[in-house]
Amino acid sequence: MSDTAVTAVAANRRNAPDRRVMPIAAISTSAIAFIGDFFEWFGNLGIFFWRVLRAGLTPPYECRELIRQLDEVGSKSLPLVALAGSAIGVVISLEARYSLSRFGAKSMFPATLVYSVIQVMGPIITGLVVSGRVGAGIGAELASMKVTEQIDAIEASAINPYRLLAATRILACILMLPLLTIAADACGLLTGWFAQALVEPLSFHQFVESGFKGATLNAFLPPTLKTMVYGFIIGLIACFQGMRTRGGAEGVGRAATNSVVLGSLFLMLADVVLVKFILVVFP
Amino acid sequence: MATAQSTSILPEELEESGREPVVAVQDIHKSFGAHKVLNGINLTVNRGETLAVLGRSGTGKSVLLRLIVGLDKPDSGSIRICGEDIAGLTIDQLGGIRKKMGFLFQHAALYDSLSVADNVAFPLLHHNKALSKSERADRVSQLLLEVGLDGNLDRMPSDISGGMQKRVGLARALALKPEILLLDEPTAGLDPISSREIDELILKLQKERQMASIVVTHDLFSAKIISNRLALLDQGNVLIEGSFEDLERSDIAFVKEFLKQ
Ligand SMILES: Nc1ncnc2c1ncn2[C@@H]1O[C@H](COP(=O)(O)OP(=O)(O)OP(=O)(O)O)[C@@H](O)[C@H]1O
Ligand SMILES: [Mg+2]
């Protein structure tokens, strides 16, 4: 398909030597190159995923490395995620109090806070924080292993690096993100309530009671579990960027940056689809 | 040992002596982009034999070794390890063959997050699960002793010298008792005494375990001691192959130039 597009551009050049057409041709050539690169990247990502999946699903299972990664992704991200969740809780609390009192709907405060934190902000903030910390970490670690031939050394030792390095890290991200999200939610609710309680008397018990009144598991479980998809995206892209790195220290830096940038970007794009999906499936 | 009448083995796999080469590289071509590195190389190594590969910097010696372990794929040609063609094997299928091979990288390629001892233990940990912790530790210190390292086993690779890293890499390559040893400049960066120790070790392994080795080296003295045969690469091909004396007798200007040290 891109072949015909390229020949079309070439034909365009031959038929119209007019100067004014040239920039358009140049732009379309670079656009085609960009689209070509993008599809190539995506294709390679698909092949990479297939390799990891096949390696991860067949024995030997690398349990020791998985546990190490669960600790690396989970426990070590916890303080950061808790902090980010707490901050968001306060922000939402302040905003909600202001807007709700303008519309005279102050009694809605607990429910507003609960729903904004658990359904919207908790998951995405956790995703972005983990993408920054873990995505960059995995990207840089694997990239530096790649450029110093350590990944080749693993392979030469008859160990499948897709199984040992990639499958474990991706699975750790998938398993840990929902748990981290719950932690962020809890911190957010706590600080949100606290910020409110400083201004107006509101016991924690009252807050929880009215915040969760009439709520079903359907309202809270899907938004939390969707973060498994975030984890998958963060882990997959970071491992992919890391393990395809070339070219020394600069390549390592690029891999770390790309892991974060692409991971966060695809995470937010996926969120658009996920939110719609959840609204349709769990009304 | 397979006999010549055996139908499962093709005649070209058999040397005149009736022995099957452990490593058989046939008509390998390899380019990186427009840069042609290997241009139809043929090499064989038998059990208990050491082949020294010589050549100028950048002639593709390291690339050749990487192709033999299957880390890179050749553009064309075949590589047979113990009679099995490695082209088209998946990474897990290659694993069985790779367990028979010990590979020392040119820059050692030690795992920088693991200590020296853990680097050597790494292949054992994954492939010899039956080994107890203390058995593994014994085996590791024995391997490190073989390459001339003792004490400081808990140090990190970044804290030891380049020559020591090389020896740790060699110990790691020997961990699974390989039948085939592929060494990329094992004595580069080592002092003469350590170099001779490594040479002795390679000779010993060749004698005791009938190990087949391919040793890339710039050290002519060591090449002369350890190898049964030498191959001098030039412009992506084997320029001359034979014993050290054969090379010395050669009239080719490049060979004369190369041996003049
Ligand atoms: N991954 C790669 N991509 C592009 N070119 C490569 C790659 N690997 C090797 N080359 C090229 O192949 C050629 C041979 O490299 P190789 O490392 O095999 O040389 P060598 O014979 O081992 O040299 P030295 O004695 O210095 O180690 C070099 O010109 C190098 O630029
Ligand atoms: Mg080399």
Coordinates of C-alpha atoms and ligand atoms in Angstrom, one line a residue:
Chain A
M1 CA 0.0 0.0 0.0
S2 CA 2.7 2.4 0.9
D3 CA 4.5 1.3 -2.3
T4 CA 1.7 2.7 -4.5
A5 CA 1.6 5.8 -2.4
V6 CA 5.4 6.3 -3.0
T7 CA 5.1 5.7 -6.7
A8 CA 2.2 8.2 -6.8
V9 CA 4.4 10.8 -5.2
A10 CA 7.2 10.0 -7.6
A11 CA 4.8 10.3 -10.5
N12 CA 3.6 13.5 -9.1
R13 CA 7.2 14.8 -9.1
R14 CA 7.8 13.8 -12.7
N15 CA 4.6 15.2 -14.1
A16 CA 4.8 18.5 -12.2
P17 CA 8.2 20.0 -12.0
D18 CA 6.6 23.3 -11.0
R19 CA 8.4 24.7 -7.9
R20 CA 5.2 25.3 -6.0
V21 CA 4.3 21.7 -6.0
M22 CA 7.6 20.6 -4.6
P23 CA 7.0 21.4 -0.9
I24 CA 3.7 19.6 -1.1
A25 CA 5.5 16.6 -2.5
A26 CA 8.2 16.9 0.2
I27 CA 5.6 17.1 2.9
S28 CA 3.6 14.1 1.6
T29 CA 6.9 12.1 1.3
S30 CA 7.8 12.8 4.9
A31 CA 4.2 12.1 6.0
I32 CA 4.4 8.8 4.2
A33 CA 7.7 8.0 5.8
F34 CA 6.2 8.9 9.2
I35 CA 3.2 6.7 8.6
G36 CA 5.5 3.9 7.3
D37 CA 7.7 4.2 10.4
F38 CA 4.6 4.1 12.6
F39 CA 3.3 1.0 11.0
E40 CA 6.7 -0.6 11.2
W41 CA 7.0 0.2 14.9
F42 CA 3.5 -1.2 15.5
G43 CA 4.2 -4.3 13.5
N44 CA 7.4 -4.9 15.5
L45 CA 5.6 -4.3 18.7
G46 CA 3.1 -7.0 17.7
I47 CA 5.8 -9.5 16.9
F48 CA 7.5 -8.7 20.2
F49 CA 4.2 -9.2 22.0
W50 CA 3.7 -12.5 20.3
R51 CA 7.2 -13.7 21.3
V52 CA 6.7 -12.6 24.9
L53 CA 3.3 -14.3 25.1
R54 CA 4.6 -17.6 23.7
A55 CA 7.6 -17.5 26.0
G56 CA 5.6 -16.5 29.0
L57 CA 2.9 -19.1 28.7
T58 CA 5.3 -22.0 28.3
P59 CA 7.6 -23.4 31.1
P60 CA 10.0 -22.9 32.7
Y61 CA 8.2 -20.2 34.6
E62 CA 10.5 -17.6 36.1
C63 CA 8.9 -17.2 39.5
R64 CA 11.9 -15.9 41.3
E65 CA 12.3 -13.0 38.8
L66 CA 8.5 -12.4 38.8
I67 CA 8.6 -11.9 42.6
R68 CA 11.5 -9.6 42.3
Q69 CA 9.6 -7.5 39.7
L70 CA 6.4 -7.5 41.8
D71 CA 8.5 -5.9 44.5
E72 CA 10.2 -3.6 42.1
V73 CA 7.0 -2.4 40.5
G74 CA 4.7 -2.6 43.4
S75 CA 6.3 -2.0 46.8
K76 CA 8.7 0.5 45.5
S77 CA 6.1 2.5 43.6
L78 CA 3.8 2.6 46.6
P79 CA 5.1 5.8 48.3
L80 CA 5.0 7.8 45.1
V81 CA 1.5 6.5 44.2
A82 CA 0.2 7.2 47.7
L83 CA 1.6 10.7 47.6
A84 CA 0.1 11.5 44.2
G85 CA -3.3 10.0 45.3
S86 CA -3.3 12.2 48.4
A87 CA -2.5 15.3 46.5
I88 CA -5.3 14.6 44.0
G89 CA -7.7 13.9 46.9
V90 CA -7.1 17.4 48.3
V91 CA -7.4 19.1 44.9
I92 CA -10.7 17.4 44.1
S93 CA -12.0 18.1 47.6
L94 CA -11.2 21.9 47.2
E95 CA -12.7 22.0 43.7
A96 CA -15.8 20.0 44.6
R97 CA -16.6 22.1 47.7
Y98 CA -16.3 25.3 45.6
S99 CA -18.5 24.2 42.6
L100 CA -21.0 22.3 44.7
S101 CA -21.7 25.2 47.0
R102 CA -22.2 27.4 44.0
F103 CA -25.0 25.2 42.8
G104 CA -26.3 24.7 46.3
A105 CA -25.6 20.9 46.2
K106 CA -23.2 20.7 49.2
S107 CA -24.8 17.5 50.4
M108 CA -23.4 15.8 47.2
F109 CA -19.9 16.4 48.4
P110 CA -19.1 12.9 49.7
A111 CA -20.5 11.1 46.6
T112 CA -18.7 13.5 44.3
L113 CA -15.4 13.0 45.9
V114 CA -15.8 9.2 46.0
Y115 CA -16.8 8.9 42.4
S116 CA -14.2 11.4 41.0
V117 CA -11.4 9.7 42.9
I118 CA -12.3 6.0 42.3
Q119 CA -13.7 6.2 38.8
V120 CA -11.6 8.9 37.2
M121 CA -8.6 10.3 38.9
G122 CA -7.2 7.4 40.9
P123 CA -6.7 5.0 38.0
I124 CA -5.3 7.6 35.6
I125 CA -3.0 9.2 38.1
T126 CA -1.7 5.8 39.2
G127 CA -1.1 4.9 35.6
L128 CA 0.8 8.0 34.8
V129 CA 2.9 7.9 37.9
V130 CA 3.8 4.2 37.4
S131 CA 4.4 4.9 33.7
G132 CA 6.9 7.6 34.7
R133 CA 8.7 5.6 37.4
V134 CA 8.5 2.0 36.2
G135 CA 8.3 2.7 32.5
A136 CA 11.5 4.7 32.6
G137 CA 13.1 2.2 34.9
I138 CA 12.4 -0.8 32.8
G139 CA 13.2 1.0 29.6
A140 CA 16.6 2.2 30.8
E141 CA 17.5 -1.1 32.5
L142 CA 16.8 -3.3 29.6
A143 CA 18.3 -0.8 27.1
S144 CA 21.6 -0.7 29.0
M145 CA 21.6 -4.5 29.3
K146 CA 21.0 -4.6 25.5
V147 CA 23.8 -2.3 24.5
T148 CA 26.3 -4.0 26.8
E149 CA 25.3 -7.4 25.3
Q150 CA 24.0 -8.7 28.6
I151 CA 20.7 -9.7 26.9
D152 CA 22.7 -11.6 24.3
A153 CA 24.6 -13.2 27.1
I154 CA 21.4 -14.4 28.7
E155 CA 20.3 -15.8 25.3
A156 CA 23.7 -17.5 24.8
S157 CA 23.3 -19.2 28.2
A158 CA 20.2 -20.9 26.7
I159 CA 17.8 -18.8 28.6
N160 CA 15.0 -17.0 26.8
P161 CA 15.2 -13.3 27.5
Y162 CA 11.6 -12.8 26.5
R163 CA 10.6 -15.1 29.2
L164 CA 13.1 -14.1 31.9
L165 CA 13.1 -10.3 31.3
A166 CA 10.0 -9.2 29.4
A167 CA 7.2 -11.6 30.5
T168 CA 8.0 -11.2 34.2
R169 CA 8.1 -7.4 34.0
I170 CA 4.9 -7.1 32.0
L171 CA 3.0 -9.5 34.3
A172 CA 4.3 -7.6 37.3
C173 CA 2.9 -4.4 35.9
I174 CA -0.4 -6.0 35.1
L175 CA -0.8 -7.5 38.6
M176 CA 0.4 -4.5 40.5
L177 CA -1.5 -1.6 38.9
P178 CA -4.9 -2.4 40.4
L179 CA -3.4 -2.8 43.8
L180 CA -1.5 0.5 43.5
T181 CA -4.7 2.1 42.3
I182 CA -6.6 1.0 45.3
A183 CA -3.9 2.5 47.5
A184 CA -4.0 5.8 45.6
D185 CA -7.8 5.8 45.9
A186 CA -7.7 5.2 49.6
C187 CA -5.2 8.0 50.1
G188 CA -7.2 10.3 47.9
L189 CA -10.4 9.7 49.8
L190 CA -8.7 10.1 53.1
T191 CA -7.0 13.4 52.3
G192 CA -10.1 14.6 50.5
W193 CA -12.3 14.0 53.5
F194 CA -9.7 15.5 55.8
A195 CA -9.5 18.7 53.7
Q196 CA -13.2 19.0 53.9
A197 CA -13.4 18.2 57.6
L198 CA -11.0 21.0 58.4
V199 CA -13.6 23.5 57.1
E200 CA -16.9 21.9 58.0
P201 CA -17.5 19.2 60.6
L202 CA -17.9 15.9 58.8
S203 CA -17.1 12.7 60.5
F204 CA -15.3 10.0 58.5
H205 CA -18.2 7.6 59.2
Q206 CA -20.7 10.1 57.8
F207 CA -18.5 10.7 54.8
V208 CA -18.2 7.1 53.9
E209 CA -21.8 6.4 54.6
S210 CA -23.1 9.0 52.3
G211 CA -20.3 8.7 49.8
F212 CA -20.9 5.1 49.1
K213 CA -24.7 5.1 49.5
G214 CA -26.4 3.1 46.8
A215 CA -23.1 2.3 45.2
T216 CA -22.6 -1.1 43.6
L217 CA -19.5 -3.0 42.9
N218 CA -20.1 -2.4 39.2
A219 CA -19.4 1.3 39.8
F220 CA -15.9 0.7 41.3
L221 CA -14.6 -2.6 40.1
P222 CA -14.3 -1.9 36.4
P223 CA -12.4 1.4 36.7
T224 CA -10.0 -0.3 39.1
L225 CA -9.5 -3.4 37.0
K226 CA -9.1 -1.5 33.8
T227 CA -5.7 -0.4 35.2
M228 CA -4.5 -3.9 34.3
V229 CA -4.7 -2.7 30.7
Y230 CA -2.6 0.3 31.7
G231 CA -0.1 -2.0 33.3
F232 CA 0.1 -4.1 30.2
I233 CA 0.7 -1.1 28.1
I234 CA 3.4 0.4 30.4
G235 CA 5.2 -3.0 30.7
L236 CA 4.9 -4.0 27.0
I237 CA 6.1 -0.6 25.6
A238 CA 9.0 -0.3 28.1
C239 CA 10.3 -3.8 27.5
F240 CA 9.9 -3.4 23.7
Q241 CA 11.7 0.0 23.7
G242 CA 14.4 -1.4 26.0
M243 CA 15.1 -4.6 24.2
R244 CA 15.3 -3.1 20.7
T245 CA 17.8 -0.4 21.7
R246 CA 20.9 0.3 19.7
G247 CA 23.7 2.7 20.0
G248 CA 25.3 3.3 23.4
A249 CA 24.4 5.8 26.1
E250 CA 22.4 7.9 23.8
G251 CA 20.3 4.9 22.8
V252 CA 19.7 4.1 26.5
G253 CA 18.5 7.6 27.1
R254 CA 16.2 7.5 24.1
A255 CA 14.7 4.2 25.2
A256 CA 13.9 5.5 28.7
T257 CA 12.3 8.7 27.3
N258 CA 10.3 6.8 24.7
S259 CA 9.1 4.3 27.2
V260 CA 7.6 7.0 29.3
V261 CA 6.3 9.2 26.5
L262 CA 4.8 6.4 24.4
G263 CA 3.6 4.5 27.5
S264 CA 1.7 7.5 28.9
L265 CA 0.4 8.5 25.5
F266 CA -1.0 5.0 24.7
L267 CA -2.3 4.7 28.2
M268 CA -4.4 7.8 27.8
L269 CA -5.6 6.8 24.4
A270 CA -6.5 3.4 25.7
D271 CA -8.4 5.1 28.5
V272 CA -10.8 6.7 26.0
V273 CA -11.7 3.3 24.7
L274 CA -11.8 1.7 28.1
V275 CA -14.1 4.4 29.6
K276 CA -16.5 4.0 26.7
F277 CA -16.4 0.2 27.0
I278 CA -17.1 0.3 30.7
L279 CA -20.0 2.7 30.2
V280 CA -21.5 0.4 27.7
V281 CA -20.9 -2.9 29.4
F282 CA -21.4 -1.9 33.0
P283 CA -24.1 0.9 32.8
Chain B
M1 CA 30.8 -42.5 17.3
A2 CA 28.8 -42.6 14.1
T3 CA 30.0 -44.8 11.4
A4 CA 30.3 -43.8 7.8
Q5 CA 27.6 -46.3 6.8
S6 CA 25.0 -44.7 9.0
T7 CA 22.2 -43.4 6.8
S8 CA 21.2 -40.6 9.0
I9 CA 24.5 -38.7 8.5
L10 CA 25.3 -37.1 5.2
P11 CA 28.7 -37.8 3.7
E12 CA 29.8 -34.1 3.7
E13 CA 29.4 -34.0 7.5
L14 CA 32.1 -36.6 7.8
E15 CA 35.7 -35.8 7.8
E16 CA 38.1 -38.2 6.1
S17 CA 38.9 -39.5 9.5
G18 CA 35.2 -40.6 9.8
R19 CA 34.6 -38.0 12.5
E20 CA 31.7 -35.6 12.4
P21 CA 32.7 -31.9 12.8
V22 CA 31.1 -30.4 15.9
V23 CA 30.9 -27.0 14.3
A24 CA 30.4 -26.8 10.5
V25 CA 30.1 -23.4 9.0
Q26 CA 29.3 -23.5 5.3
D27 CA 29.3 -20.6 2.8
I28 CA 28.2 -18.0 5.3
H29 CA 27.4 -14.5 4.0
K30 CA 26.5 -11.7 6.3
S31 CA 26.0 -8.0 5.6
F32 CA 24.9 -5.1 7.8
G33 CA 23.0 -2.8 5.4
A34 CA 25.3 -2.2 2.4
H35 CA 28.4 -3.2 4.4
K36 CA 29.4 -6.8 3.5
V37 CA 31.1 -8.4 6.5
L38 CA 31.3 -12.1 5.8
N39 CA 31.6 -13.3 2.3
G40 CA 31.2 -17.1 1.9
I41 CA 33.1 -18.4 4.9
N42 CA 33.7 -22.1 5.4
L43 CA 35.1 -23.5 8.6
T44 CA 34.9 -26.8 10.5
V45 CA 36.0 -27.8 14.0
N46 CA 36.1 -31.3 15.3
R47 CA 35.9 -32.7 18.8
G48 CA 39.0 -32.1 20.8
E49 CA 40.3 -29.6 18.3
T50 CA 41.0 -25.9 18.8
L51 CA 40.7 -23.5 15.9
A52 CA 42.3 -20.1 16.3
V53 CA 40.7 -17.4 14.2
L54 CA 43.0 -14.5 13.4
G55 CA 42.4 -11.3 11.4
R56 CA 42.5 -7.6 11.4
S57 CA 40.2 -5.5 13.5
G58 CA 36.8 -5.3 11.9
T59 CA 37.1 -8.3 9.6
G60 CA 34.1 -9.9 11.3
K61 CA 35.5 -12.4 13.8
S62 CA 33.1 -11.4 16.5
V63 CA 30.2 -11.5 14.0
L64 CA 31.2 -15.0 13.0
L65 CA 31.1 -16.2 16.6
R66 CA 27.7 -14.5 17.1
L67 CA 26.4 -16.3 14.1
I68 CA 27.6 -19.6 15.4
V69 CA 25.7 -19.2 18.7
G70 CA 22.7 -18.0 16.7
L71 CA 22.6 -14.5 18.2
D72 CA 22.6 -13.1 14.6
K73 CA 21.2 -14.8 11.5
P74 CA 23.3 -15.2 8.4
D75 CA 22.0 -13.9 5.1
S76 CA 22.8 -17.2 3.5
G77 CA 24.7 -20.4 4.1
S78 CA 24.3 -23.0 6.8
I79 CA 25.7 -23.5 10.3
R80 CA 25.5 -27.0 11.8
I81 CA 26.3 -27.7 15.5
C82 CA 26.7 -31.3 16.3
G83 CA 25.1 -32.2 13.0
E84 CA 22.0 -30.0 13.6
D85 CA 21.3 -27.0 11.3
I86 CA 20.5 -24.0 13.5
A87 CA 18.7 -22.0 10.8
G88 CA 15.0 -21.7 11.5
L89 CA 15.1 -22.9 15.1
T90 CA 13.1 -21.0 17.6
I91 CA 14.8 -19.4 20.6
D92 CA 13.7 -22.3 22.9
Q93 CA 14.8 -25.0 20.4
L94 CA 18.2 -23.3 20.1
G95 CA 18.4 -23.5 23.9
G96 CA 19.2 -27.2 23.8
I97 CA 22.1 -26.6 21.4
R98 CA 23.3 -23.5 23.3
K99 CA 23.6 -25.5 26.5
K100 CA 26.4 -27.4 24.8
M101 CA 28.2 -24.2 24.0
G102 CA 30.1 -21.8 26.2
F103 CA 30.5 -18.3 24.9
L104 CA 32.9 -15.7 26.0
F105 CA 32.0 -12.2 24.7
Q106 CA 34.7 -9.8 23.6
H107 CA 33.7 -7.3 26.3
A108 CA 32.8 -10.1 28.8
A109 CA 29.1 -8.9 29.0
L110 CA 28.8 -9.7 32.7
Y111 CA 25.4 -9.1 34.3
D112 CA 26.2 -5.8 36.1
S113 CA 23.4 -6.2 38.7
L114 CA 24.8 -9.5 39.9
S115 CA 28.0 -10.1 41.9
V116 CA 30.9 -12.1 40.4
A117 CA 29.8 -15.3 42.0
D118 CA 26.2 -14.8 40.9
N119 CA 27.3 -14.2 37.4
V120 CA 29.0 -17.6 37.3
A121 CA 26.1 -19.2 39.2
F122 CA 23.5 -17.8 36.8
P123 CA 23.6 -20.6 34.1
L124 CA 23.7 -23.2 36.9
L125 CA 20.7 -21.6 38.7
H126 CA 18.6 -21.9 35.5
H127 CA 19.8 -25.2 34.1
N128 CA 21.0 -27.3 37.1
K129 CA 18.0 -26.8 39.4
A130 CA 18.8 -30.0 41.2
L131 CA 22.0 -28.5 42.6
S132 CA 21.8 -27.4 46.2
K133 CA 22.9 -24.0 47.3
S134 CA 26.1 -25.2 48.8
E135 CA 26.9 -27.4 45.8
R136 CA 26.4 -24.5 43.5
A137 CA 28.6 -22.3 45.6
D138 CA 31.3 -24.9 45.6
R139 CA 31.0 -25.3 41.8
V140 CA 31.3 -21.5 41.4
S141 CA 34.4 -21.1 43.4
Q142 CA 35.9 -24.1 41.7
L143 CA 35.2 -22.5 38.3
L144 CA 36.6 -19.2 39.4
L145 CA 39.7 -20.9 40.7
E146 CA 40.2 -22.6 37.3
V147 CA 40.4 -19.2 35.6
G148 CA 42.7 -18.0 38.4
L149 CA 40.3 -16.0 40.6
D150 CA 39.8 -16.5 44.2
G151 CA 38.7 -14.5 47.2
N152 CA 36.5 -11.4 46.4
L153 CA 33.6 -13.3 45.0
D154 CA 31.0 -10.8 46.2
R155 CA 32.3 -7.9 44.3
M156 CA 30.3 -6.4 41.5
P157 CA 31.6 -6.6 37.9
S158 CA 32.0 -2.8 37.8
D159 CA 34.5 -3.0 40.7
I160 CA 36.9 -5.5 39.1
S161 CA 39.5 -4.9 36.4
G162 CA 38.9 -5.6 32.7
G163 CA 41.1 -8.6 32.8
M164 CA 39.3 -10.0 35.8
Q165 CA 36.0 -9.4 34.1
K166 CA 37.2 -11.4 31.1
R167 CA 38.1 -14.3 33.4
V168 CA 34.8 -14.2 35.2
G169 CA 33.2 -14.3 31.7
L170 CA 35.3 -17.4 30.9
A171 CA 34.2 -19.1 34.2
R172 CA 30.6 -18.4 33.3
A173 CA 31.1 -19.8 29.8
L174 CA 32.5 -23.0 31.4
A175 CA 29.7 -23.3 34.0
L176 CA 27.5 -25.8 32.1
K177 CA 30.5 -28.0 31.1
P178 CA 30.1 -27.2 27.4
E179 CA 31.3 -29.4 24.6
I180 CA 32.0 -26.4 22.4
L181 CA 33.8 -23.3 23.6
L182 CA 33.7 -20.1 21.6
L183 CA 36.1 -17.5 23.0
D184 CA 36.3 -13.9 21.7
E185 CA 39.8 -12.7 22.6
P186 CA 40.1 -14.5 25.9
T187 CA 43.6 -13.1 26.6
A188 CA 43.1 -9.5 25.4
G189 CA 43.9 -7.1 28.2
L190 CA 45.5 -9.8 30.4
D191 CA 49.1 -9.8 31.6
P192 CA 51.4 -12.4 30.1
I193 CA 51.2 -14.6 33.2
S194 CA 47.4 -14.7 33.3
S195 CA 47.4 -15.2 29.5
R196 CA 49.5 -18.3 29.8
E197 CA 47.2 -19.6 32.6
I198 CA 44.2 -19.2 30.3
D199 CA 46.1 -20.9 27.5
E200 CA 46.9 -23.8 29.9
L201 CA 43.3 -24.0 30.9
I202 CA 42.1 -24.2 27.3
L203 CA 44.7 -26.9 26.5
K204 CA 43.6 -28.8 29.6
L205 CA 39.9 -28.7 28.7
Q206 CA 40.8 -29.8 25.2
K207 CA 42.7 -32.8 26.5
E208 CA 40.5 -33.8 29.4
R209 CA 37.0 -33.2 28.0
Q210 CA 37.7 -33.4 24.3
M211 CA 36.3 -30.0 24.0
A212 CA 36.1 -28.3 20.6
S213 CA 37.1 -24.6 20.7
I214 CA 37.1 -21.6 18.4
V215 CA 39.3 -18.9 19.8
V216 CA 39.4 -15.5 18.3
T217 CA 42.7 -13.9 19.2
H218 CA 45.2 -11.2 18.3
D219 CA 47.8 -13.0 20.5
L220 CA 49.9 -15.0 18.0
F221 CA 51.9 -16.6 20.8
S222 CA 48.9 -17.9 22.5
A223 CA 47.4 -19.0 19.1
K224 CA 50.5 -21.0 18.4
I225 CA 50.3 -22.8 21.8
I226 CA 46.6 -23.6 22.0
S227 CA 45.5 -24.3 18.4
N228 CA 45.7 -27.3 16.2
R229 CA 44.7 -25.1 13.3
L230 CA 44.6 -21.4 12.5
A231 CA 42.4 -19.5 10.1
L232 CA 43.3 -16.1 9.0
L233 CA 40.3 -14.0 7.9
D234 CA 40.6 -11.2 5.4
Q235 CA 37.9 -9.2 3.6
G236 CA 35.1 -11.5 4.9
N237 CA 36.8 -14.8 3.9
V238 CA 39.3 -17.3 5.1
L239 CA 42.6 -16.2 3.4
I240 CA 44.6 -19.2 4.7
E241 CA 43.9 -22.1 7.0
G242 CA 46.4 -24.6 8.5
S243 CA 48.9 -25.1 11.2
F244 CA 51.1 -22.3 12.5
E245 CA 54.0 -23.7 10.4
D246 CA 51.8 -23.7 7.3
L247 CA 51.1 -20.0 7.8
E248 CA 54.7 -19.2 8.4
R249 CA 55.6 -21.0 5.1
S250 CA 53.0 -19.0 3.1
D251 CA 54.1 -16.7 0.4
I252 CA 51.0 -14.5 0.6
A253 CA 52.2 -10.9 1.4
F254 CA 49.3 -10.3 3.8
V255 CA 50.1 -13.4 5.8
K256 CA 53.8 -12.5 6.0
E257 CA 52.8 -9.0 7.1
F258 CA 50.4 -10.4 9.7
L259 CA 52.8 -12.8 11.3
K260 CA 55.7 -10.3 11.4
Q261 CA 55.5 -9.2 15.0
Ligands
LIG1 N1 25.1 -5.0 14.7 C1 25.9 -4.4 13.8 N2 25.4 -3.5 12.9 C2 26.2 -2.9 12.0 N3 27.4 -3.3 11.7 C3 28.0 -4.2 12.5 C4 27.3 -4.8 13.5 N4 28.1 -5.7 14.1 C5 29.2 -5.7 13.5 N5 29.2 -4.8 12.5 C6 30.3 -4.5 11.6 O1 30.9 -5.7 11.2 C7 32.3 -5.5 11.0 C8 33.0 -6.6 11.8 O2 32.8 -6.4 13.2 P1 33.4 -7.4 14.2 O3 33.0 -6.9 15.6 O4 33.1 -8.8 13.9 O5 35.0 -7.2 14.0 P2 36.2 -8.1 14.7 O6 36.8 -8.8 13.6 O7 35.6 -8.8 15.8 O8 37.1 -6.9 15.1 P3 38.0 -6.8 16.5 O9 39.2 -7.6 16.3 O10 38.3 -5.3 16.6 O11 37.1 -7.3 17.6 C9 32.6 -4.1 11.6 O12 33.0 -3.3 10.5 C10 31.4 -3.7 12.2 O13 31.2 -2.3 11.9
MG2 MG 35.7 -8.7 17.8

